[in-house]
XYZ file of C-alpha atoms in Angstrom:
564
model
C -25.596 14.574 0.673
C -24.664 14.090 -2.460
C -24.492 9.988 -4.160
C -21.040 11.119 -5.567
C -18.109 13.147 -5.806
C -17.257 15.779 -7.973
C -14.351 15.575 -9.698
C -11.997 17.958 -11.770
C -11.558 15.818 -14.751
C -7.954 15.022 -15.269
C -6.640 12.068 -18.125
C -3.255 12.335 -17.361
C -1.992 9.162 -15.735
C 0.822 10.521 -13.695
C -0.913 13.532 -11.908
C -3.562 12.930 -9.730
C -7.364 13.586 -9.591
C -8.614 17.239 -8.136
C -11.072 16.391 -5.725
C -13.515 19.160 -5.016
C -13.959 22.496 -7.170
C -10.671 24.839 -6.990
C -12.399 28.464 -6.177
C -15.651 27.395 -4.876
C -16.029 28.778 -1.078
C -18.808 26.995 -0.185
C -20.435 23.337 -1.230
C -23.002 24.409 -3.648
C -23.394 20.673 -4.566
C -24.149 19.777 -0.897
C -26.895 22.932 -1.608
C -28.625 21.829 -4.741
C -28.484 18.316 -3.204
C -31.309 19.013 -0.715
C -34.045 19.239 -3.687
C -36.885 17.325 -1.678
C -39.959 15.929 -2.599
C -42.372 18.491 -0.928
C -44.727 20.581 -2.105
C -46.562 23.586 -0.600
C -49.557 24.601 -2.116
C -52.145 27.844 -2.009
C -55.425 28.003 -3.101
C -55.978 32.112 -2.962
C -59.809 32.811 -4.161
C -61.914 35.694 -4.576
C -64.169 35.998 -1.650
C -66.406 38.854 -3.162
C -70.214 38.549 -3.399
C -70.133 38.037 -7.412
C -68.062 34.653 -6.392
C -70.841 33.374 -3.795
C -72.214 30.921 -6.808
C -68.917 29.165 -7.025
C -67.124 29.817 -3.869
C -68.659 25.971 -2.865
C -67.859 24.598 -6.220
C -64.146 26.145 -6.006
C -64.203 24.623 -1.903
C -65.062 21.177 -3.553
C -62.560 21.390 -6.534
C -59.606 22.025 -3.384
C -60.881 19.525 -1.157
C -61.125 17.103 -3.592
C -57.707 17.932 -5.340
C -55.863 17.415 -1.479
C -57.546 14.465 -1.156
C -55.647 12.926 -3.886
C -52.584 14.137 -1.627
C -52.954 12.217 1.296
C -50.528 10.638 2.616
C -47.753 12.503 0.657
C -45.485 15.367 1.468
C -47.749 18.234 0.772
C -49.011 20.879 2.626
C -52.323 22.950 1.734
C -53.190 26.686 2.988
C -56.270 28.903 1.842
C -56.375 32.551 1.628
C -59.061 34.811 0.259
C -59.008 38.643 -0.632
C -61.784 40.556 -0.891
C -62.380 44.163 -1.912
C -59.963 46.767 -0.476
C -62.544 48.926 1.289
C -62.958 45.774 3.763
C -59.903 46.959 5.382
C -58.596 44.403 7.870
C -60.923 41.744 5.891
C -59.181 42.765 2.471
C -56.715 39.651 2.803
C -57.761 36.663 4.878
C -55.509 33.748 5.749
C -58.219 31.179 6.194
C -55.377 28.169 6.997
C -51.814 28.711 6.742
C -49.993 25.938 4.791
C -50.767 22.072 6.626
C -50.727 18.734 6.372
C -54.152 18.154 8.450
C -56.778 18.415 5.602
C -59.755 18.210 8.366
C -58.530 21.808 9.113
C -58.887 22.941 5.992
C -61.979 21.650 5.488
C -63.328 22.796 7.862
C -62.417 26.126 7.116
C -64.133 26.000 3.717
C -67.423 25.228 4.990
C -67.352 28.659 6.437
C -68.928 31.089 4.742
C -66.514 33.740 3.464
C -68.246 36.116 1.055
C -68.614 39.359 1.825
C -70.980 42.066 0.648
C -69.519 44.641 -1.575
C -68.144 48.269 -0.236
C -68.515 50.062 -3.489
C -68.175 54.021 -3.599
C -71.200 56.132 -3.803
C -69.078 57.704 -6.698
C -71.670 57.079 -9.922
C -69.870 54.894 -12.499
C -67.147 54.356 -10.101
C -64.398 52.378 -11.932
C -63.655 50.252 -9.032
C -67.233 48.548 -9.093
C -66.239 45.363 -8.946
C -62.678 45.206 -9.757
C -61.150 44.077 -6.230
C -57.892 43.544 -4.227
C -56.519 41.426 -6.327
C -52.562 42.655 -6.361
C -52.980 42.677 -2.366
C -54.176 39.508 -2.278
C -50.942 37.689 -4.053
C -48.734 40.232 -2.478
C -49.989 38.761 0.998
C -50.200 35.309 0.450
C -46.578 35.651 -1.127
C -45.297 37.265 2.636
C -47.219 36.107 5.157
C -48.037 32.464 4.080
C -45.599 30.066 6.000
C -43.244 29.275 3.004
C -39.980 29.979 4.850
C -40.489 26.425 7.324
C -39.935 24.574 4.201
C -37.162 26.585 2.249
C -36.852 23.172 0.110
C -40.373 22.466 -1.083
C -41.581 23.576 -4.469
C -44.237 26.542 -4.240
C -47.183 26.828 -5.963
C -50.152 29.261 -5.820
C -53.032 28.605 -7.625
C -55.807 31.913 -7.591
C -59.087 31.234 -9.348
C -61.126 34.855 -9.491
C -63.740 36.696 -11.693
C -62.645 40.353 -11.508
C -59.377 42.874 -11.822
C -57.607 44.771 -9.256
C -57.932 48.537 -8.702
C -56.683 49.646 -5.580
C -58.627 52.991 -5.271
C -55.509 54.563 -4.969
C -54.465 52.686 -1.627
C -51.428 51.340 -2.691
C -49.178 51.406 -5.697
C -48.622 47.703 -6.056
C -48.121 46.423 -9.842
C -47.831 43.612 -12.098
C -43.750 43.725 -12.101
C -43.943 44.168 -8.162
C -45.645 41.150 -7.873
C -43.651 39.694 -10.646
C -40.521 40.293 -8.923
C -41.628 38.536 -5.434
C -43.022 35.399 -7.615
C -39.387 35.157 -9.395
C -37.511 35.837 -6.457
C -39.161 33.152 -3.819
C -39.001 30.757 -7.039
C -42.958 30.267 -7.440
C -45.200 28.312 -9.320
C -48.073 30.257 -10.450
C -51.503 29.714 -11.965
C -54.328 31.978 -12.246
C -57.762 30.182 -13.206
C -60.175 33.201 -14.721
C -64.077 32.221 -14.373
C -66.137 33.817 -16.689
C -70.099 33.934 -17.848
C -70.531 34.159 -21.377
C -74.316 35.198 -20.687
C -74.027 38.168 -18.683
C -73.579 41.114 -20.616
C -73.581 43.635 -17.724
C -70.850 45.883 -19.158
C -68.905 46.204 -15.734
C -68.616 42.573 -14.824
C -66.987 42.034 -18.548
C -64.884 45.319 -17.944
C -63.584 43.638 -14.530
C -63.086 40.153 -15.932
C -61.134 41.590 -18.833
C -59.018 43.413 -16.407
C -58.161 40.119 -14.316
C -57.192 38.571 -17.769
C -55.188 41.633 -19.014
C -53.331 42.277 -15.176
C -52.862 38.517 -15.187
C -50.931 38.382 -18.739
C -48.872 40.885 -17.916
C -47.736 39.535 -14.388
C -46.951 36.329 -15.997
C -45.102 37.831 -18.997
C -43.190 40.230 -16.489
C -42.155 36.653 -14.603
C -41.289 35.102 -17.422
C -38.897 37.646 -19.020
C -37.266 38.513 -15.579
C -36.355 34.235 -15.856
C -35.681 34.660 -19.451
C -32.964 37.597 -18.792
C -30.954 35.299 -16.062
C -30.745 32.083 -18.851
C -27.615 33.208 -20.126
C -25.886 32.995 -16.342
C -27.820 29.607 -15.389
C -27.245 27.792 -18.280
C -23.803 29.531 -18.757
C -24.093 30.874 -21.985
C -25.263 27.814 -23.797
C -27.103 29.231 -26.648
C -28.892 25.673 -27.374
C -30.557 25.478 -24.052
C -31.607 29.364 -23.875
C -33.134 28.925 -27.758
C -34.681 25.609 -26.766
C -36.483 27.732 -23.379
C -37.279 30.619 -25.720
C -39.112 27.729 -28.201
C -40.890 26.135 -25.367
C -42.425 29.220 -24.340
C -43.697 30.558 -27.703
C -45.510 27.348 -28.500
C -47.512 28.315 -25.431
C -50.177 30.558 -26.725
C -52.976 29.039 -27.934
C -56.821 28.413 -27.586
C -57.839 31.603 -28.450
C -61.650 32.820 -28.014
C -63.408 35.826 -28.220
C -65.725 37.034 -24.959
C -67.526 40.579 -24.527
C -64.442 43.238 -25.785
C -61.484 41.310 -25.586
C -59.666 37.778 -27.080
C -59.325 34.816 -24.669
C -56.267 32.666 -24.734
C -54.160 30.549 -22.372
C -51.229 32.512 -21.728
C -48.751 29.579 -19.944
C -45.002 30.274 -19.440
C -44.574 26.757 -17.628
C -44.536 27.490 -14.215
C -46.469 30.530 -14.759
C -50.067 29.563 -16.481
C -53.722 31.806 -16.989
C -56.491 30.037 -17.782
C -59.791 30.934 -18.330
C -63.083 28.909 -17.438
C -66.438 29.410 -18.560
C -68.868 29.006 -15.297
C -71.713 28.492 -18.225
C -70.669 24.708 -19.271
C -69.865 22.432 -16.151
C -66.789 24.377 -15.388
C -65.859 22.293 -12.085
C -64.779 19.342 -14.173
C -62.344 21.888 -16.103
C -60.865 23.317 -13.803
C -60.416 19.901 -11.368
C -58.736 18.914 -14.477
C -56.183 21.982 -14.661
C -55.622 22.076 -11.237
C -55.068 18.077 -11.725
C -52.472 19.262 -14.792
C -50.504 21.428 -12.302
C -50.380 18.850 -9.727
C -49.086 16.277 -12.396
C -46.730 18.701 -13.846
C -45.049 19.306 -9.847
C -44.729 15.724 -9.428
C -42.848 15.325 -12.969
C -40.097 17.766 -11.775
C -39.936 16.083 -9.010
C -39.294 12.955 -10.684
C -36.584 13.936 -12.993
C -34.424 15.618 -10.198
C -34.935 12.440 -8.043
C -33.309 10.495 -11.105
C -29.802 11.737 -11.104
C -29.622 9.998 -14.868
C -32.830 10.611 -16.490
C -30.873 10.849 -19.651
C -29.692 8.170 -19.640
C -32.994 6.069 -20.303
C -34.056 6.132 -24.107
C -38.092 6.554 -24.207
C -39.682 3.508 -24.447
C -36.158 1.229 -24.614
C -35.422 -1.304 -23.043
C -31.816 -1.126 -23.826
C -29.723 -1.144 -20.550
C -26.360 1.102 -20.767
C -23.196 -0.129 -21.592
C -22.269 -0.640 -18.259
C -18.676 -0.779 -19.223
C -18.946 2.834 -19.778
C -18.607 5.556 -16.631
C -21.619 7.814 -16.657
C -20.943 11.247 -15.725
C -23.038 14.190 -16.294
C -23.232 17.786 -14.202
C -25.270 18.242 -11.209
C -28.954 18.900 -12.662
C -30.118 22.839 -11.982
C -34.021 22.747 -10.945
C -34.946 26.377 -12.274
C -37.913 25.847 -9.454
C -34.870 26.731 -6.772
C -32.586 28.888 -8.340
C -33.597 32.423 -6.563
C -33.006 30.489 -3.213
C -30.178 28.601 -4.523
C -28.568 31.506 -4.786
C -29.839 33.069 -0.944
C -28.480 30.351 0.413
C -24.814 30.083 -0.855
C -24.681 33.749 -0.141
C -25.984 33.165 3.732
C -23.805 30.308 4.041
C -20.442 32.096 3.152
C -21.625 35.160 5.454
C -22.016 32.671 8.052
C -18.379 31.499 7.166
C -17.292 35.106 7.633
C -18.733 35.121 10.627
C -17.118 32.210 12.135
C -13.509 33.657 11.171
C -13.145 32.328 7.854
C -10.705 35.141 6.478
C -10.223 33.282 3.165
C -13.584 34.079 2.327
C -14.016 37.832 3.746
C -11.333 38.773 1.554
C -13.139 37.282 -1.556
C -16.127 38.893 -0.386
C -14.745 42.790 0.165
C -13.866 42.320 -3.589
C -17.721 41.799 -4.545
C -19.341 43.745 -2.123
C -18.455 47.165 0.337
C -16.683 46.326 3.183
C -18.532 48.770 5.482
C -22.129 46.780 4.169
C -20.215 43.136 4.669
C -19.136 44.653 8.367
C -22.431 45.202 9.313
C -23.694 41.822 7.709
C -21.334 39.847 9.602
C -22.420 41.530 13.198
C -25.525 40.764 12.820
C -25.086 37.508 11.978
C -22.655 36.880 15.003
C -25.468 38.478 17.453
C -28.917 37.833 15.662
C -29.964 40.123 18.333
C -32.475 43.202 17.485
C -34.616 43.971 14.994
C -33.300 45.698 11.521
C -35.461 48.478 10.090
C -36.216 48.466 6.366
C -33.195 50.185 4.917
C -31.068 47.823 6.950
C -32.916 44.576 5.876
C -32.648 45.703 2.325
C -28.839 46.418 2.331
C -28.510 42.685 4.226
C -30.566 40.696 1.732
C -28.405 42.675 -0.796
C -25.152 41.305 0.390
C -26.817 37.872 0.623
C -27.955 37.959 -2.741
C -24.418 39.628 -4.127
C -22.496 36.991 -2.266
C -24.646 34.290 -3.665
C -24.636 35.168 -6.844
C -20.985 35.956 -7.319
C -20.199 32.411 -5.947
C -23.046 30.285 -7.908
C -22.249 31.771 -11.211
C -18.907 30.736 -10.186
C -19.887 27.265 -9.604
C -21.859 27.692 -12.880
C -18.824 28.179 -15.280
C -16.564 25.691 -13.820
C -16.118 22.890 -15.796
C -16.856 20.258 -13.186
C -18.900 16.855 -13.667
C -20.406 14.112 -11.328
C -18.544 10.714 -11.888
C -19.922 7.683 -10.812
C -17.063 5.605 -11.401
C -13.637 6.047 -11.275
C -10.042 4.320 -12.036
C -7.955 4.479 -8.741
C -4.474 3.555 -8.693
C -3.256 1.079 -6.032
C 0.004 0.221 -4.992
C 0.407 -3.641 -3.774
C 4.103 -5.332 -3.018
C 5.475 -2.474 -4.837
C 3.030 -3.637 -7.932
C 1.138 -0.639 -9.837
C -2.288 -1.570 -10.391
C -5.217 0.654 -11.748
C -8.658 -0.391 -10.070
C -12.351 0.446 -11.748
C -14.358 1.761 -8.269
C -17.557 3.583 -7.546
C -17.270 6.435 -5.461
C -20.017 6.231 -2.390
C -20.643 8.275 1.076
C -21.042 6.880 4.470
C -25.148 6.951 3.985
C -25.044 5.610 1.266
C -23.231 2.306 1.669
C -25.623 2.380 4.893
C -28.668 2.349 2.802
C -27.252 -0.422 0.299
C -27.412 -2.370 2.896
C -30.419 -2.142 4.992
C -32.480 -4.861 2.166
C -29.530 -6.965 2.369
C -29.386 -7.177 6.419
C -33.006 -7.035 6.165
C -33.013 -10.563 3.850
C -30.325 -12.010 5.807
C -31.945 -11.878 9.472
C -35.359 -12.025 8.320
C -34.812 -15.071 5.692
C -31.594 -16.399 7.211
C -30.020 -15.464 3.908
C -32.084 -17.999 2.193
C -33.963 -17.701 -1.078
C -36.508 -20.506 -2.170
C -39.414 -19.937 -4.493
C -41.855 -19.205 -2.356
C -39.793 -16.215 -0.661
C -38.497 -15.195 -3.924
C -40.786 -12.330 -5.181
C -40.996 -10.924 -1.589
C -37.483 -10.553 -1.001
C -37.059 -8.883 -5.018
C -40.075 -6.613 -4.235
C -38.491 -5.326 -0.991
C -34.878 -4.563 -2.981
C -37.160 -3.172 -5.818
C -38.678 -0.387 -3.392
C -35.731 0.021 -2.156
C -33.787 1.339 -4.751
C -36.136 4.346 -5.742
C -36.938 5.046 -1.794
C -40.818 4.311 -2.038
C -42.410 3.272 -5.705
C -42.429 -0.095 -6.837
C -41.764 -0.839 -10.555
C -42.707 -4.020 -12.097
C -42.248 -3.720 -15.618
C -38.599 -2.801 -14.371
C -35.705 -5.148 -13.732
C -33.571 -4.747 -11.041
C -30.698 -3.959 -13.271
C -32.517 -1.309 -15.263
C -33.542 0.279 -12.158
C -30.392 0.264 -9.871
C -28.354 1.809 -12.786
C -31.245 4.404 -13.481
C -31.697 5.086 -10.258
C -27.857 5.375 -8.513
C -25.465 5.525 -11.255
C -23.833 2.308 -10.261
C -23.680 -0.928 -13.126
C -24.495 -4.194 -11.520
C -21.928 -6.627 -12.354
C -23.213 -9.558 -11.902
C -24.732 -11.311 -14.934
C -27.552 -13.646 -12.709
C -30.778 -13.262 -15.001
C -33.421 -12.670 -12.770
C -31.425 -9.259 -12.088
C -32.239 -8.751 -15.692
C -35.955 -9.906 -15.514
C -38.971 -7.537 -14.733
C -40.787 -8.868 -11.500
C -44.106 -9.527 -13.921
C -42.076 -11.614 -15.925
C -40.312 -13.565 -12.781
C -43.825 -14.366 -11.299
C -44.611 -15.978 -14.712
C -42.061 -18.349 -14.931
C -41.662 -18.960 -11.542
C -42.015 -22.913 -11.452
C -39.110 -22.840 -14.235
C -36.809 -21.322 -11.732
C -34.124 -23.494 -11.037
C -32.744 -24.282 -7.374
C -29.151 -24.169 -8.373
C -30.305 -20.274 -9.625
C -31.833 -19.409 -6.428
C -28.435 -20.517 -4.681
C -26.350 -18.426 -6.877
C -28.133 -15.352 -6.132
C -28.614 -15.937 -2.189
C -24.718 -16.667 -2.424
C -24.143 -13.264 -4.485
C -26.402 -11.126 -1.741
C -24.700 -12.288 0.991
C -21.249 -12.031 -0.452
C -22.060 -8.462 -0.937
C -23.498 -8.153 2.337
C -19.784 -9.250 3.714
C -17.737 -6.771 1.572
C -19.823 -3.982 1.925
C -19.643 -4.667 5.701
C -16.174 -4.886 5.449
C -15.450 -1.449 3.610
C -17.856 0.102 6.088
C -16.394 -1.453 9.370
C -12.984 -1.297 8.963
C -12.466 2.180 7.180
C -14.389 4.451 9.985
C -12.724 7.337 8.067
C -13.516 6.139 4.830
C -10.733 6.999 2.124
C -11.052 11.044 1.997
C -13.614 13.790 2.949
C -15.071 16.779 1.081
C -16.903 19.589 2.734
C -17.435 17.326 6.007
C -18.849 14.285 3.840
C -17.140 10.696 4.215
C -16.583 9.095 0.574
C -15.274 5.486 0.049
C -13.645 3.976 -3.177
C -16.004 0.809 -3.565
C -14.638 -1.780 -6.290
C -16.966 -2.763 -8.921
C -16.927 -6.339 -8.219
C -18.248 -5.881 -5.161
């Protein structure tokens, strides 16, 4: 659910608000809404004999790297390719993507090298070039992404050598490309590489890993570059400012055997390369560390529904007498299934009967391919052979498209406050409100029931930081900020000003705890008094109005006033 309404912005005092967005089939906010906090991460390595001197090393950099995980919302697979005369062995799922990290390592004691299978061909050109396109292809299907459509993907594949598929397949660099855009993945290939041996195939191989690895990045990157005017609707400042980003990236150039070394990183898509020759487990812990870091900052920022609203390094609070509003933040880690879903979501509409919507659809897609769409999403029965799945994920894709682009160009914004007009005794009277759902008038007050049957409602100096700590935690769901007053944090964090002007709201805990013998009784009072009077009216709102004041797309929203 979403913390607020969207609104159609109207000024005009004698015609009422538009409440929801006029056009808009399905509720693409309730959609982007159910960004989560979880990540699922691959580590795909090269299991071929020339990897046998780091394969431990590269086991210890993963173990160690989930190990700064635990207890989080991450899940961990391994997968190894080797060369593509192994066959069956060619791809190996060693542990498919868990939270148990005792699996995994035990799975990475095992030894996993394999001898080579090289052609009895002289100067064969596959000598040790391996499966390298087979290897992401695989881990990109069979992997168990799909359990958690919502969590942010990331593979990271740390090899020595090209691909060259002896002619067995015909996968490329903008095949693969294409499956990394379209199931929204993070990607980072770590190249290892020994200055010191000169053996003209192993640089030949390691130069084709770099080369193949460029290209499948660049390929990603331009296929997200050619969809920035549709997601950011034509705004030429934000599709200049991506396009800057992305050329600052190439740097730290350096020459080894025929070819010029650089990173090549397109933000979400990075090569790097690693020299084995000068204690190359610390620099690559350290990248992997990088990535890790980087996944938990977009995390961050689309947990904080106003990140712009907090200057770097001020401690200015808002102008709380000011509205915020702003658009529902796009995370461009979840647009390709953004888009899946809307367009399985109004199939299943179309399914259900909703005729509205089937006419909309006929005019984007054929009726006889929407016909047989909609049966099988009524019976789910049988399976559907290749031609079939591709003309259903099609229609998915054509249907969600249409309508998020649609969503896209509407000129809708979030409010978190709102004037509502009320009519007492006949007496027209404009009230300032926030606009809240059912959960989340729950959660406001689970600290405040919490303080008033664990601590009678009482606050006294020595319960004082306890009871702050636990509203603290509360706010952001988990992390605790001390350098952070409550005030700063409650309007960062939920959009809603605090109006009441008690100053240990303003205070940082750290500063409370210092001058906590200066606290004044009559202060505590006013503050226990405040919490429990907001207790009551919250209580009230949320007992008495079981319907709430009006509903969009199933969700219950209430008009709270601000003095509450």
């Amino acid at each position: 659910e979403l913390p607020y309404v969207i609104l159609e912005q109207n000024n005009d005092t004698n015609k009422p608000f538009k409440i929801g967005l006029p056009s808009i089939s399905v509720n693409i906010p309730k959609i982007l809404g159910r960004v989560t906090n979880e990540m699922d991460i691959v580590f795909l390595i090269d299991a071929t004999m020339s990897m046998e001197p780091y394969f431990e090393h590269t086991s210890n950099i993963a173990e160690n790297f989930m190990r700064t995980f635990k207890d989080k919302d991450v899940r961990f697979g391994i997968a190894v390719y080797r060369d593509y005369n192994h066959k069956e062995k060619c791809f190996e799922k060693l542990v498919d993507l868990t939270k148990d990290i005792k699996i995994i390592k035990k799975s990475l004691k095992k030894k996993v090298t394999t001898k080579p299978e090289y052609s009895d061909i002289k100067n064969d050109p596959a000598l040790y070039p391996e499966a390298v396109f087979q290897g992401i292809q695989k881990c990109i299907l069979t992997m168990d992404w799909d359990s958690r459509s919502d969590a942010r993907r990331l593979i990271i594949h740390i090899g020595d050598a090209g691909n060259h598929s002896r002619n067995k397949d015909r996968i490329n660099e903008k095949d693969l490309a294409r499956l990394l855009y379209q199931g929204d993945f993070s990607y980072s290939a770590i190249l290892l590489l020994d200055d010191t041996d000169e053996l003209k195939e192993r640089i030949e191989a390691r130069n084709q890993f770099y080369l193949e690895m460029k290209n499948l990045i660049n390929y990603t990157d331009k296929m997200w570059i050619d969809n920035l005017p549709i997601i950011y609707n034509n705004n030429q400042k934000k599709i200049n400012e991506y396009k800057q980003q992305v050329k600052k990236f190439e740097c730290n150039s350096r020459t080894a055997g025929s070819i010029n070394y650089s990173l090549c990183n397109r933000g979400r898509w990075v090569l790097t390369t690693v020299n084995t020759t000068d204690g190359y487990e610390k620099t690559v812990e350290k990248h992997i560390k990088n990535l890790s870091e980087e996944l938990k900052l977009q995390i961050a920022k689309m947990n904080n529904l106003l990140k712009n609203t907090k200057a770097t390094g001020s401690k200015e609070i808002v102008n709380t007498n000011k509205a915020f509003k702003h658009k529902h933040q796009l995370d461009a880690s979840f647009t390709q299934r953004t888009i899946k879903k809307v367009g399985e979501e109004m199939l299943k509409k179309i399914a259900d009967g909703n005729e509205n919507i089937r006419k909309k659809a006929i005019q984007i897609v054929q009726k006889q391919d929407l016909e047989s769409a909609t049966i099988y999403i009524k019976k789910r029965k049988g399976s559907l052979d290749n031609l079939q799945r591709n003309k259903l994920d099609q229609v998915i894709v054509d249907l969600g498209k249409s309508e998020f682009y649609l969503y896209l160009k509407k000129n809708a914004e979030t409010f978190s406050t709102a004037h509502v007009l009320y009519n007492i005794k006949n007496y027209n009277l404009f009230k300032k409100v926030v606009l809240l759902t059912r959960t989340e008038i729950e959660y406001m007050m689970e600290p405040l029931i919490k303080f008033r049957d664990e601590n009678n409602g009482e606050i006294e100096r020595e319960n004082l930081l306890d009871i702050l700590k636990t509203f603290l935690k509360h706010i952001p769901g988990e992390e605790f900020f001390e350098k952070t007053s409550f005030e700063e944090l409650y309007y960062w964090q939920r959009g809603i000003s605090l109006q009441h002007e008690h100053e240990l709201l303003k205070m940082p805990i750290e500063e409370i705890e210092l001058g906590l013998d200066n606290i004044k009784a009559e202060d505590l009072q006013k503050l226990q008094l405040h919490m429990m009077n907001t207790l009551a009216n919250l209580d009230k709102i949320y007992t008495k109005k079981p319907k709430g004041d009006f509903v969009v797309y199933g969700i219950t929203y209430f008009w709270i006033p601000v003095e509450y």
